[in-house]
Amino acid sequence: MAKLTNNERSPYTDTITLNAADLIAIGNGGTKIIGSIPAGGAVELVAVINTIDIVGSSTLSIGVGTTLATPVEFISALDVDAMTVGLPTFNTGTSMVQVAGTTTVLAGVRPAAAVSAATPIYIKVTDAAIASITAGQIVIGMRILDLTQFAE
């Protein structure tokens, strides 16, 4: 997982690129730590983009979040192989989407998953035919807030 420097941010603080071999290594039902929310931090943005078309599967789904068994807080059940290459998906998880009737967020954003202790961010891969994937690549970008970095 890459930690970006200030002059590289656009607007992500953390990114991870997973190719076909990486997805196969995670395995069907497997999880992998792809980031960490620092103590006193929160997540403001999570996006996934398919940069190289997934070949060999029609059932590849991912979730991204903080719950090891079912990480869906930031990205929930995203059908990756059905994504249009180059078209990103943003903030579809249970902590990012507001309930019907309360969809207005004043001032533009509302960070999710505020934590008082460092908390891992997981990806979960679901695909019964994961070993059949022969090509593909996804990039996950996250904007993770860390106010404690300014504490004296």
PDB file of C-alpha atoms in Angstrom:
ATOM      1  CA  MET A   1       0.000   0.000   0.000  1.00  0.00           C
ATOM      2  CA  ALA A   2       1.463   3.302  -1.107  1.00  0.00           C
ATOM      3  CA  LYS A   3       1.532   6.322   1.207  1.00  0.00           C
ATOM      4  CA  LEU A   4       1.517   9.439  -0.935  1.00  0.00           C
ATOM      5  CA  THR A   5       3.464  12.605  -0.205  1.00  0.00           C
ATOM      6  CA  ASN A   6       1.820  16.037  -0.231  1.00  0.00           C
ATOM      7  CA  ASN A   7       2.918  16.910  -3.751  1.00  0.00           C
ATOM      8  CA  GLU A   8       1.472  13.606  -5.061  1.00  0.00           C
ATOM      9  CA  ARG A   9      -1.992  13.794  -3.448  1.00  0.00           C
ATOM     10  CA  SER A  10      -4.872  14.035  -5.832  1.00  0.00           C
ATOM     11  CA  PRO A  11      -7.025  13.652  -3.515  1.00  0.00           C
ATOM     12  CA  TYR A  12      -5.987  10.233  -2.157  1.00  0.00           C
ATOM     13  CA  THR A  13      -3.718   9.607   0.819  1.00  0.00           C
ATOM     14  CA  ASP A  14      -3.462   5.840   0.239  1.00  0.00           C
ATOM     15  CA  THR A  15      -3.686   3.688  -2.883  1.00  0.00           C
ATOM     16  CA  ILE A  16      -3.310   0.011  -3.663  1.00  0.00           C
ATOM     17  CA  THR A  17      -3.133  -1.694  -7.047  1.00  0.00           C
ATOM     18  CA  LEU A  18      -4.213  -5.324  -7.299  1.00  0.00           C
ATOM     19  CA  ASN A  19      -3.624  -7.340 -10.468  1.00  0.00           C
ATOM     20  CA  ALA A  20      -5.001 -10.752 -11.421  1.00  0.00           C
ATOM     21  CA  ALA A  21      -2.248 -12.594  -9.513  1.00  0.00           C
ATOM     22  CA  ASP A  22      -2.913 -10.522  -6.378  1.00  0.00           C
ATOM     23  CA  LEU A  23      -6.662 -11.260  -6.522  1.00  0.00           C
ATOM     24  CA  ILE A  24      -5.991 -14.978  -7.008  1.00  0.00           C
ATOM     25  CA  ALA A  25      -3.594 -14.932  -4.033  1.00  0.00           C
ATOM     26  CA  ILE A  26      -6.275 -13.377  -1.802  1.00  0.00           C
ATOM     27  CA  GLY A  27      -8.606 -16.183  -2.909  1.00  0.00           C
ATOM     28  CA  ASN A  28     -12.345 -16.775  -2.823  1.00  0.00           C
ATOM     29  CA  GLY A  29     -13.661 -15.481   0.497  1.00  0.00           C
ATOM     30  CA  GLY A  30     -10.202 -14.245   1.467  1.00  0.00           C
ATOM     31  CA  THR A  31      -9.291 -10.903   2.983  1.00  0.00           C
ATOM     32  CA  LYS A  32      -6.200  -8.706   2.874  1.00  0.00           C
ATOM     33  CA  ILE A  33      -5.251  -5.587   4.825  1.00  0.00           C
ATOM     34  CA  ILE A  34      -4.971  -2.719   2.336  1.00  0.00           C
ATOM     35  CA  GLY A  35      -4.701   0.244   4.689  1.00  0.00           C
ATOM     36  CA  SER A  36      -5.024   1.550   8.216  1.00  0.00           C
ATOM     37  CA  ILE A  37      -7.031   4.288   9.870  1.00  0.00           C
ATOM     38  CA  PRO A  38      -4.790   5.900  12.496  1.00  0.00           C
ATOM     39  CA  ALA A  39      -6.006   6.495  16.046  1.00  0.00           C
ATOM     40  CA  GLY A  40      -8.095   9.668  15.942  1.00  0.00           C
ATOM     41  CA  GLY A  41      -8.638   9.277  12.199  1.00  0.00           C
ATOM     42  CA  ALA A  42     -11.519   8.628   9.824  1.00  0.00           C
ATOM     43  CA  VAL A  43     -12.163   7.773   6.170  1.00  0.00           C
ATOM     44  CA  GLU A  44     -13.539  10.423   3.844  1.00  0.00           C
ATOM     45  CA  LEU A  45     -13.377   8.820   0.395  1.00  0.00           C
ATOM     46  CA  VAL A  46     -12.918   5.344  -1.093  1.00  0.00           C
ATOM     47  CA  ALA A  47     -12.918   4.707  -4.842  1.00  0.00           C
ATOM     48  CA  VAL A  48     -12.308   1.658  -7.008  1.00  0.00           C
ATOM     49  CA  ILE A  49     -11.409   1.712 -10.679  1.00  0.00           C
ATOM     50  CA  ASN A  50     -10.907  -1.195 -13.043  1.00  0.00           C
ATOM     51  CA  THR A  51      -7.817  -0.208 -15.044  1.00  0.00           C
ATOM     52  CA  ILE A  52      -7.336  -3.482 -16.944  1.00  0.00           C
ATOM     53  CA  ASP A  53     -10.408  -5.546 -17.795  1.00  0.00           C
ATOM     54  CA  ILE A  54     -10.955  -8.667 -15.682  1.00  0.00           C
ATOM     55  CA  VAL A  55     -10.644 -11.745 -17.912  1.00  0.00           C
ATOM     56  CA  GLY A  56     -11.703 -15.257 -16.910  1.00  0.00           C
ATOM     57  CA  SER A  57     -14.454 -14.480 -14.415  1.00  0.00           C
ATOM     58  CA  SER A  58     -17.997 -13.171 -14.462  1.00  0.00           C
ATOM     59  CA  THR A  59     -18.551 -13.297 -10.685  1.00  0.00           C
ATOM     60  CA  LEU A  60     -15.728 -11.250  -9.129  1.00  0.00           C
ATOM     61  CA  SER A  61     -17.010  -9.111  -6.254  1.00  0.00           C
ATOM     62  CA  ILE A  62     -15.146  -7.106  -3.615  1.00  0.00           C
ATOM     63  CA  GLY A  63     -15.940  -5.351  -0.380  1.00  0.00           C
ATOM     64  CA  VAL A  64     -13.771  -2.794   1.440  1.00  0.00           C
ATOM     65  CA  GLY A  65     -14.145  -1.869   5.094  1.00  0.00           C
ATOM     66  CA  THR A  66     -13.051  -2.393   8.685  1.00  0.00           C
ATOM     67  CA  THR A  67     -14.899  -5.615   9.569  1.00  0.00           C
ATOM     68  CA  LEU A  68     -12.643  -8.611   8.904  1.00  0.00           C
ATOM     69  CA  ALA A  69     -15.404 -11.130   8.113  1.00  0.00           C
ATOM     70  CA  THR A  70     -17.524  -8.810   5.955  1.00  0.00           C
ATOM     71  CA  PRO A  71     -15.767  -5.559   5.066  1.00  0.00           C
ATOM     72  CA  VAL A  72     -18.559  -3.505   3.458  1.00  0.00           C
ATOM     73  CA  GLU A  73     -18.322  -0.160   5.254  1.00  0.00           C
ATOM     74  CA  PHE A  74     -16.655   1.733   2.359  1.00  0.00           C
ATOM     75  CA  ILE A  75     -17.325  -0.350  -0.766  1.00  0.00           C
ATOM     76  CA  SER A  76     -20.088  -2.962  -0.627  1.00  0.00           C
ATOM     77  CA  ALA A  77     -20.433  -5.975  -2.950  1.00  0.00           C
ATOM     78  CA  LEU A  78     -18.894  -4.270  -5.969  1.00  0.00           C
ATOM     79  CA  ASP A  79     -19.196  -6.444  -9.101  1.00  0.00           C
ATOM     80  CA  VAL A  80     -15.683  -5.744 -10.381  1.00  0.00           C
ATOM     81  CA  ASP A  81     -15.778  -7.825 -13.565  1.00  0.00           C
ATOM     82  CA  ALA A  82     -18.893  -5.921 -14.700  1.00  0.00           C
ATOM     83  CA  MET A  83     -17.253  -2.515 -14.201  1.00  0.00           C
ATOM     84  CA  THR A  84     -16.497  -0.362 -17.225  1.00  0.00           C
ATOM     85  CA  VAL A  85     -12.739  -0.008 -17.554  1.00  0.00           C
ATOM     86  CA  GLY A  86     -11.772   3.513 -16.566  1.00  0.00           C
ATOM     87  CA  LEU A  87     -15.058   4.345 -14.801  1.00  0.00           C
ATOM     88  CA  PRO A  88     -14.575   4.602 -11.006  1.00  0.00           C
ATOM     89  CA  THR A  89     -17.066   3.707  -8.276  1.00  0.00           C
ATOM     90  CA  PHE A  90     -17.130   5.799  -5.091  1.00  0.00           C
ATOM     91  CA  ASN A  91     -18.299   5.308  -1.480  1.00  0.00           C
ATOM     92  CA  THR A  92     -20.956   2.576  -1.916  1.00  0.00           C
ATOM     93  CA  GLY A  93     -20.449   1.012   1.516  1.00  0.00           C
ATOM     94  CA  THR A  94     -22.785   0.929   4.489  1.00  0.00           C
ATOM     95  CA  SER A  95     -20.912   3.668   6.375  1.00  0.00           C
ATOM     96  CA  MET A  96     -20.727   5.943   3.330  1.00  0.00           C
ATOM     97  CA  VAL A  97     -24.313   5.822   2.032  1.00  0.00           C
ATOM     98  CA  GLN A  98     -26.914   7.626   4.112  1.00  0.00           C
ATOM     99  CA  VAL A  99     -30.381   6.232   4.700  1.00  0.00           C
ATOM    100  CA  ALA A 100     -33.206   7.406   2.458  1.00  0.00           C
ATOM    101  CA  GLY A 101     -34.567  10.795   3.424  1.00  0.00           C
ATOM    102  CA  THR A 102     -31.309  12.070   4.916  1.00  0.00           C
ATOM    103  CA  THR A 103     -29.104  12.348   1.866  1.00  0.00           C
ATOM    104  CA  THR A 104     -28.023  15.974   2.343  1.00  0.00           C
ATOM    105  CA  VAL A 105     -24.537  16.404   3.782  1.00  0.00           C
ATOM    106  CA  LEU A 106     -23.858  20.007   4.704  1.00  0.00           C
ATOM    107  CA  ALA A 107     -20.397  21.320   3.770  1.00  0.00           C
ATOM    108  CA  GLY A 108     -19.874  18.575   1.217  1.00  0.00           C
ATOM    109  CA  VAL A 109     -18.494  15.555   3.084  1.00  0.00           C
ATOM    110  CA  ARG A 110     -19.056  13.551   6.233  1.00  0.00           C
ATOM    111  CA  PRO A 111     -16.124  11.313   7.174  1.00  0.00           C
ATOM    112  CA  ALA A 112     -17.005   7.774   8.223  1.00  0.00           C
ATOM    113  CA  ALA A 113     -15.476   5.206  10.553  1.00  0.00           C
ATOM    114  CA  ALA A 114     -13.921   7.618  13.039  1.00  0.00           C
ATOM    115  CA  VAL A 115     -11.725   5.567  15.386  1.00  0.00           C
ATOM    116  CA  SER A 116      -9.907   6.085  18.680  1.00  0.00           C
ATOM    117  CA  ALA A 117      -7.436   3.236  18.049  1.00  0.00           C
ATOM    118  CA  ALA A 118      -5.591   2.299  14.847  1.00  0.00           C
ATOM    119  CA  THR A 119      -7.927   0.168  12.720  1.00  0.00           C
ATOM    120  CA  PRO A 120      -7.078  -1.936   9.651  1.00  0.00           C
ATOM    121  CA  ILE A 121      -8.918  -1.577   6.357  1.00  0.00           C
ATOM    122  CA  TYR A 122      -9.614  -4.870   4.573  1.00  0.00           C
ATOM    123  CA  ILE A 123     -10.572  -5.978   1.097  1.00  0.00           C
ATOM    124  CA  LYS A 124     -12.584  -9.173   0.733  1.00  0.00           C
ATOM    125  CA  VAL A 125     -12.653 -11.010  -2.580  1.00  0.00           C
ATOM    126  CA  THR A 126     -15.574 -13.240  -3.515  1.00  0.00           C
ATOM    127  CA  ASP A 127     -15.391 -15.333  -6.669  1.00  0.00           C
ATOM    128  CA  ALA A 128     -15.868 -19.097  -6.912  1.00  0.00           C
ATOM    129  CA  ALA A 129     -13.888 -18.990 -10.186  1.00  0.00           C
ATOM    130  CA  ILE A 130     -11.045 -16.825  -8.847  1.00  0.00           C
ATOM    131  CA  ALA A 131      -8.361 -19.246 -10.094  1.00  0.00           C
ATOM    132  CA  SER A 132      -9.680 -18.781 -13.658  1.00  0.00           C
ATOM    133  CA  ILE A 133      -8.783 -15.088 -13.817  1.00  0.00           C
ATOM    134  CA  THR A 134      -6.056 -14.580 -16.406  1.00  0.00           C
ATOM    135  CA  ALA A 135      -5.879 -10.779 -16.570  1.00  0.00           C
ATOM    136  CA  GLY A 136      -7.131  -7.663 -14.879  1.00  0.00           C
ATOM    137  CA  GLN A 137      -6.206  -4.881 -12.512  1.00  0.00           C
ATOM    138  CA  ILE A 138      -8.047  -2.682 -10.037  1.00  0.00           C
ATOM    139  CA  VAL A 139      -6.857   0.395  -8.175  1.00  0.00           C
ATOM    140  CA  ILE A 140      -8.349   1.401  -4.823  1.00  0.00           C
ATOM    141  CA  GLY A 141      -7.856   4.961  -3.638  1.00  0.00           C
ATOM    142  CA  MET A 142      -8.663   6.166  -0.111  1.00  0.00           C
ATOM    143  CA  ARG A 143      -8.592   9.532   1.616  1.00  0.00           C
ATOM    144  CA  ILE A 144      -7.847   8.847   5.273  1.00  0.00           C
ATOM    145  CA  LEU A 145      -7.915  11.738   7.724  1.00  0.00           C
ATOM    146  CA  ASP A 146      -5.406  11.912  10.569  1.00  0.00           C
ATOM    147  CA  LEU A 147      -5.850  14.933  12.839  1.00  0.00           C
ATOM    148  CA  THR A 148      -3.496  13.554  15.481  1.00  0.00           C
ATOM    149  CA  GLN A 149      -0.552  14.329  13.211  1.00  0.00           C
ATOM    150  CA  PHE A 150      -1.043  17.975  14.234  1.00  0.00           C
ATOM    151  CA  ALA A 151      -1.069  17.336  17.997  1.00  0.00           C
ATOM    152  CA  GLU A 152       1.786  18.887  19.952  1.00  0.00           C
TER     153      GLU A 152
END
